[in-house]
JSON list of C-alpha atoms in Angstrom, two decimals:
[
{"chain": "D", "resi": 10, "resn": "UNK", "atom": "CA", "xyz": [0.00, 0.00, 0.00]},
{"chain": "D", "resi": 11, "resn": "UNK", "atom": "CA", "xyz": [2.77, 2.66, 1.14]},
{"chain": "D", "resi": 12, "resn": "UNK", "atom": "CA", "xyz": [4.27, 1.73, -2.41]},
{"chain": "D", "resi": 13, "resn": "UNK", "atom": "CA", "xyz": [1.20, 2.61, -4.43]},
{"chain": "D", "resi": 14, "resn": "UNK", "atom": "CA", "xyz": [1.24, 6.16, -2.42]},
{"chain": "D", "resi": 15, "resn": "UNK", "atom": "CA", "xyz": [4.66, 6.93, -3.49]},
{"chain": "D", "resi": 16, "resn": "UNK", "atom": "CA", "xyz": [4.23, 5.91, -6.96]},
{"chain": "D", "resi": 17, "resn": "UNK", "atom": "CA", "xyz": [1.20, 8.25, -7.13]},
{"chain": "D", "resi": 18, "resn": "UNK", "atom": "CA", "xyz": [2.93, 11.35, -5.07]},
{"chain": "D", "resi": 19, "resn": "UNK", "atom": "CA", "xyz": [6.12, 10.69, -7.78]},
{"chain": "D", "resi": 20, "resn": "UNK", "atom": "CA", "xyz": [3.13, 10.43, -10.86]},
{"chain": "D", "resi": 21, "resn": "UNK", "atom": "CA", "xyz": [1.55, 13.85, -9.57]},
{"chain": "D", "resi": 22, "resn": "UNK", "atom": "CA", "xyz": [4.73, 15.47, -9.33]},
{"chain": "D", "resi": 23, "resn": "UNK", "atom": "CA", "xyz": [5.73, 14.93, -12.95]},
{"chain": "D", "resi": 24, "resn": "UNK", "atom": "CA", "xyz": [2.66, 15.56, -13.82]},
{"chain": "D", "resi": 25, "resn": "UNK", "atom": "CA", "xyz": [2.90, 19.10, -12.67]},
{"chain": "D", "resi": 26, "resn": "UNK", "atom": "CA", "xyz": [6.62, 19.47, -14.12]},
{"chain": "D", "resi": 27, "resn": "UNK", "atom": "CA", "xyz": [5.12, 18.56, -17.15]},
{"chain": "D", "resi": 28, "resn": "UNK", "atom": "CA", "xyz": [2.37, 20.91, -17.29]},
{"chain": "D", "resi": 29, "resn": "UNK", "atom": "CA", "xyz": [4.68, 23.34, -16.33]},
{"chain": "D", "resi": 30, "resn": "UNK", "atom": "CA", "xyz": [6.79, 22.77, -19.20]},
{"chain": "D", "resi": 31, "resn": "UNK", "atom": "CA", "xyz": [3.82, 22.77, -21.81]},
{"chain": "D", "resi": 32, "resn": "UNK", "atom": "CA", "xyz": [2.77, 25.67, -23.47]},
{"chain": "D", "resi": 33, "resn": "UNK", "atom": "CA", "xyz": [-0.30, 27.51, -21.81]},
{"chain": "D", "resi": 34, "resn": "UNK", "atom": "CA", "xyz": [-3.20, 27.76, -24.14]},
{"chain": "D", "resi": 35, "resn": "UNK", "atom": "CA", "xyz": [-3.88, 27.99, -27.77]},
{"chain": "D", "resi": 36, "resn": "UNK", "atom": "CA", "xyz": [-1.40, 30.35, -28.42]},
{"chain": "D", "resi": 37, "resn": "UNK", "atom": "CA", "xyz": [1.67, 28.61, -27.01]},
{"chain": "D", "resi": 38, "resn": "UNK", "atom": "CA", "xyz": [2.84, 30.66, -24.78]},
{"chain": "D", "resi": 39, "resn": "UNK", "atom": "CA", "xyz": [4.54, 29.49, -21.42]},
{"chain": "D", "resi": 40, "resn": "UNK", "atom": "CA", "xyz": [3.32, 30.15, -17.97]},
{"chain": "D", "resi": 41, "resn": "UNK", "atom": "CA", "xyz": [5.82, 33.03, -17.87]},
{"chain": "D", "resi": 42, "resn": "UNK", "atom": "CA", "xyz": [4.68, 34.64, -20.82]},
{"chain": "D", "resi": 43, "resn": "UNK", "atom": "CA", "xyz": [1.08, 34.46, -19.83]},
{"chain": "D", "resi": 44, "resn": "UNK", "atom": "CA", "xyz": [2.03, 36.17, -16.75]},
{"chain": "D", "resi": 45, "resn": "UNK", "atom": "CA", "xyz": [3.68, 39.14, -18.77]},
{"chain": "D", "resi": 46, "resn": "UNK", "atom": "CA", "xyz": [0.65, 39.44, -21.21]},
{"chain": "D", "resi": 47, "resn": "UNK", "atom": "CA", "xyz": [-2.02, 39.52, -18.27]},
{"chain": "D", "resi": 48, "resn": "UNK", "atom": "CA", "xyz": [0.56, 42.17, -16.60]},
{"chain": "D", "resi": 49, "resn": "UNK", "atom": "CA", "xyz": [-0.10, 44.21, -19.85]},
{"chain": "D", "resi": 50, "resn": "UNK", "atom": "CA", "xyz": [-3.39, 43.90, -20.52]},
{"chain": "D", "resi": 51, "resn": "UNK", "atom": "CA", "xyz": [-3.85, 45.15, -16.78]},
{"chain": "D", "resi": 52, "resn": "UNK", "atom": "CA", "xyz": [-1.84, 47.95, -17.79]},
{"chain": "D", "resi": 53, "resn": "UNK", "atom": "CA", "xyz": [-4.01, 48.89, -20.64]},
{"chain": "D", "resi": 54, "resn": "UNK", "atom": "CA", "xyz": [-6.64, 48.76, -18.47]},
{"chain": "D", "resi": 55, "resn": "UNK", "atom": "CA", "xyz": [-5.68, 51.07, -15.94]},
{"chain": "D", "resi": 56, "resn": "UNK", "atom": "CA", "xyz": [-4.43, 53.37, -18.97]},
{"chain": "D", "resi": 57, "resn": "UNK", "atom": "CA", "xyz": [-8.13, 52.94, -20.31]},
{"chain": "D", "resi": 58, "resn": "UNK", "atom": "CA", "xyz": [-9.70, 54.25, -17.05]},
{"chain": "D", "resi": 59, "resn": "UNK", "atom": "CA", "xyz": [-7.28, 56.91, -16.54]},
{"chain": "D", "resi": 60, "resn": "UNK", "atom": "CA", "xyz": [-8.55, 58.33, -20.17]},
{"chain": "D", "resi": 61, "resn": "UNK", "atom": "CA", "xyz": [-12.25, 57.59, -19.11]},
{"chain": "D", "resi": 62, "resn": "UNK", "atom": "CA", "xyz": [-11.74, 59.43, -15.86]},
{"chain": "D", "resi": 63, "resn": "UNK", "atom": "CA", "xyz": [-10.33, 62.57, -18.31]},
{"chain": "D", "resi": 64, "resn": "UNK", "atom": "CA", "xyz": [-13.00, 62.36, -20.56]},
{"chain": "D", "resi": 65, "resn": "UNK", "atom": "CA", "xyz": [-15.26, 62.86, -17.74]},
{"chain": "D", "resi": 66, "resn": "UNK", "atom": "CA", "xyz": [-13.19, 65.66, -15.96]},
{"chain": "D", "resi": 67, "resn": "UNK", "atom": "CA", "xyz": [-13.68, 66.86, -19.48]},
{"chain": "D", "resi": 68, "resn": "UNK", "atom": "CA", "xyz": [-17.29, 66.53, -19.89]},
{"chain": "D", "resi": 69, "resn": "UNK", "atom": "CA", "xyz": [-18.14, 68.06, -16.27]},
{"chain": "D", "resi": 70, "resn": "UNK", "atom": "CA", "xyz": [-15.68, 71.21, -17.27]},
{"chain": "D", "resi": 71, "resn": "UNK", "atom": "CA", "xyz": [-17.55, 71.71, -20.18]},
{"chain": "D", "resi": 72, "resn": "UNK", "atom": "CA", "xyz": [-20.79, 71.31, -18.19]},
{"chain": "D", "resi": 73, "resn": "UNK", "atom": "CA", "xyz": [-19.72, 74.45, -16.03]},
{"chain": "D", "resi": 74, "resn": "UNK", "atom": "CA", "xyz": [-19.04, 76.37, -19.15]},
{"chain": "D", "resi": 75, "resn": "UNK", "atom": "CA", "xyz": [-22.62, 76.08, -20.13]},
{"chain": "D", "resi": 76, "resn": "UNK", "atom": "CA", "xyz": [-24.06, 76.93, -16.84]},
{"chain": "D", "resi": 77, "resn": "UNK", "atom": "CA", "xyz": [-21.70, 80.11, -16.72]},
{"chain": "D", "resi": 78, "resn": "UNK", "atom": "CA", "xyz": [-23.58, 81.06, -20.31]},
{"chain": "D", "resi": 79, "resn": "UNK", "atom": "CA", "xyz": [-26.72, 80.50, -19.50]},
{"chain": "D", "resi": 80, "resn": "UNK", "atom": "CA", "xyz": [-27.50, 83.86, -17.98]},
{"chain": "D", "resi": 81, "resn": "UNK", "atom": "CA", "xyz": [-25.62, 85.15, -21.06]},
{"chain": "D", "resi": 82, "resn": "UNK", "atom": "CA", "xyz": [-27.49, 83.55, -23.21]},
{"chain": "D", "resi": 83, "resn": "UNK", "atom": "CA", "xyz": [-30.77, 84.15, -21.46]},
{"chain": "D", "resi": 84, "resn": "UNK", "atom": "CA", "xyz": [-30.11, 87.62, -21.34]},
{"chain": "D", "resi": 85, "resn": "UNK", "atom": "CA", "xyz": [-28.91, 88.05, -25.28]},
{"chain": "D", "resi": 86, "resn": "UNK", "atom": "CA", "xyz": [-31.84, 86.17, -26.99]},
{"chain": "D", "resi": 87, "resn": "UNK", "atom": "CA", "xyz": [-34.74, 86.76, -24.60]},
{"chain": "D", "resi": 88, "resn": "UNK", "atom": "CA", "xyz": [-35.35, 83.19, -24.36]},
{"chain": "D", "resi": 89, "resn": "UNK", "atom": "CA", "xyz": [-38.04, 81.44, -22.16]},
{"chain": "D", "resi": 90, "resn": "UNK", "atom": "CA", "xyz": [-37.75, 78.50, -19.94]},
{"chain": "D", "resi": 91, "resn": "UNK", "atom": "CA", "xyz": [-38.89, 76.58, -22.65]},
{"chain": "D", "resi": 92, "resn": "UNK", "atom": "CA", "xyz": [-36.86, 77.88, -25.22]},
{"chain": "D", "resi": 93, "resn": "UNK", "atom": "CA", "xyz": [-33.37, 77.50, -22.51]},
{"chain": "D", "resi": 94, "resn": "UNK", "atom": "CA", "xyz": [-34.12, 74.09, -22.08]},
{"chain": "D", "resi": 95, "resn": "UNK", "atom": "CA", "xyz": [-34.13, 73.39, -25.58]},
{"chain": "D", "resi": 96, "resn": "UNK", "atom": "CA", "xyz": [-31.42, 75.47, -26.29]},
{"chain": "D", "resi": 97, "resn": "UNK", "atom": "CA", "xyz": [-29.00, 73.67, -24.05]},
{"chain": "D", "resi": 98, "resn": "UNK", "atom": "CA", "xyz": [-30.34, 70.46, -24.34]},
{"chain": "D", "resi": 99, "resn": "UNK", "atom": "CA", "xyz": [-29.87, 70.86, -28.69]},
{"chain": "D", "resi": 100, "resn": "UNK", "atom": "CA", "xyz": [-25.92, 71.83, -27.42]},
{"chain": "D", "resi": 101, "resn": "UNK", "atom": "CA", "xyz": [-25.55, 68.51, -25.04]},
{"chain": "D", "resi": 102, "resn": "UNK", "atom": "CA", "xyz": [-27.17, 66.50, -27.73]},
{"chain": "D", "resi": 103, "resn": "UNK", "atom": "CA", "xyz": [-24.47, 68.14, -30.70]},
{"chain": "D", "resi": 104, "resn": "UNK", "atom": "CA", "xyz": [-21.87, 67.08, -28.42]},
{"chain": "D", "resi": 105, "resn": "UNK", "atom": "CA", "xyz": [-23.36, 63.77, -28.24]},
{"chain": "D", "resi": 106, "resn": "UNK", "atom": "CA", "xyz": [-23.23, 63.29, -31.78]},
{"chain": "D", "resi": 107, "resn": "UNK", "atom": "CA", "xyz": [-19.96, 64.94, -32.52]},
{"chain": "D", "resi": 108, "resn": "UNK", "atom": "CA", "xyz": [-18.68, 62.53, -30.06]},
{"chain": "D", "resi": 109, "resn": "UNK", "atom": "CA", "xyz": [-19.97, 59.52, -32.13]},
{"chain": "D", "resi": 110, "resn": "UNK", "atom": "CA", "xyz": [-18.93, 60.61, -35.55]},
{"chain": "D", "resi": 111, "resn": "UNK", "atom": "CA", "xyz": [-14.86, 61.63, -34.33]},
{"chain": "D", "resi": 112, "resn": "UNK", "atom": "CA", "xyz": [-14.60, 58.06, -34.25]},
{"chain": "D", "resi": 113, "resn": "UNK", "atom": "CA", "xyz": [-15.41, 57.46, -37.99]},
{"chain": "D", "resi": 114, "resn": "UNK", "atom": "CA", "xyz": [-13.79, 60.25, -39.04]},
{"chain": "D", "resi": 115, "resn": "UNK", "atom": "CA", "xyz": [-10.77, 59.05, -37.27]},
{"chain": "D", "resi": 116, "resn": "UNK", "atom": "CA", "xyz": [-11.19, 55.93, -39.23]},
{"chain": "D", "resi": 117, "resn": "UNK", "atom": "CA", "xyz": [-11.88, 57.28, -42.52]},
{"chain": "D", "resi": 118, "resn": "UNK", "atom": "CA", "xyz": [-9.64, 60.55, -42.64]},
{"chain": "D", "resi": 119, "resn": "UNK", "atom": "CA", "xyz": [-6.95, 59.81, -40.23]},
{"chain": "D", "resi": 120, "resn": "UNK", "atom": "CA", "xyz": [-6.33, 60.32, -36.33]},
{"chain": "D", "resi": 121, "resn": "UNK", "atom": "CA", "xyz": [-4.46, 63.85, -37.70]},
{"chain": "D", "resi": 122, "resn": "UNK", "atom": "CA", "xyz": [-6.51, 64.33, -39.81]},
{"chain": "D", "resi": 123, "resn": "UNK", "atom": "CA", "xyz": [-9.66, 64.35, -37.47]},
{"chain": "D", "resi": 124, "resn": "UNK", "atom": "CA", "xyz": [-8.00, 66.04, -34.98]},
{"chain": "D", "resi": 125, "resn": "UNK", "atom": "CA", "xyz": [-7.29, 69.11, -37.22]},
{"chain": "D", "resi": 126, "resn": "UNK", "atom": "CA", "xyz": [-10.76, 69.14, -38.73]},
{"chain": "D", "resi": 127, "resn": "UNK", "atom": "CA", "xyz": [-12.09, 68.82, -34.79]},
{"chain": "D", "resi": 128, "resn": "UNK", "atom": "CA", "xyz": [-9.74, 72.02, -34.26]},
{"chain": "D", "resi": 129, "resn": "UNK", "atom": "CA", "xyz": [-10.83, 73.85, -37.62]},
{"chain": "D", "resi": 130, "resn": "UNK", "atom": "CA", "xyz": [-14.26, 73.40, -36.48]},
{"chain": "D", "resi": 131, "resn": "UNK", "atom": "CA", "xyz": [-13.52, 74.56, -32.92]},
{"chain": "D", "resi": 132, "resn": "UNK", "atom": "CA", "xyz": [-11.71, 77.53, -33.81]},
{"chain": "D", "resi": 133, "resn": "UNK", "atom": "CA", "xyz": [-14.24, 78.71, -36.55]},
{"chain": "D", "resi": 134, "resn": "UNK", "atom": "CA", "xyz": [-16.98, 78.39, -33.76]},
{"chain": "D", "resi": 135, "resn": "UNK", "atom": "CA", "xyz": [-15.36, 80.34, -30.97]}
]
């Protein structure tokens, strides 16, 4: 009996040398290697929600910049409750949309390309 238990202890044991050995997954890569690309991809995740936290620092700046015009704008057009709402809801909802189409335009024209037609349009609006 004690010689059946050391024959499977010695069995397991090569067992796990040789699945150390082998390469992890589809892609062949070692243990080691694994453990370097899941480093990375947490990497790229952390870069990914530092850029989603800046996008909304962004969006909550630009947020204050319309409730600093809205007296402006109140004041310049005569406009009614009705007609404020509308009016900054219309300007949330363009940002919306701009938002959706950078990305094709990105794809289509270029990342420089996009940026300086995001900055043409920016500066001629200003």
């Amino acid at each position: 009996r004690r010689e059946k238990m050391m024959a499977a202890a010695a069995a397991s044991e090569e067992e796990d040398e040789r699945k150390e050995r082998e390469p992890c997954g589809e892609s062949g890569r070692g243990k080691a290697e694994a453990g370097k690309l899941a480093a990375a991809e947490g990497r790229v995740t952390v870069w990914a929600g530092v850029m989603v936290s800046l996008g909304g620092i962004a969006w909550g700046l630009d947020l204050g910049s319309i409730s600093g015009a809205y007296s402006e704008v109140e004041a310049a057009f005569s406009l009614s409750p009705t007609d404020k709402f509308w009016f900054f809801t219309l300007m949330s909802l363009g940002e919306l949309c701009g938002a959706s189409v950078s990305g094709l335009a990105a794809d289509g024209l270029g990342r420089r390309a996009a940026v300086a037609l995001a900055d043409g349009l920016f500066a001629a609006s200003a």
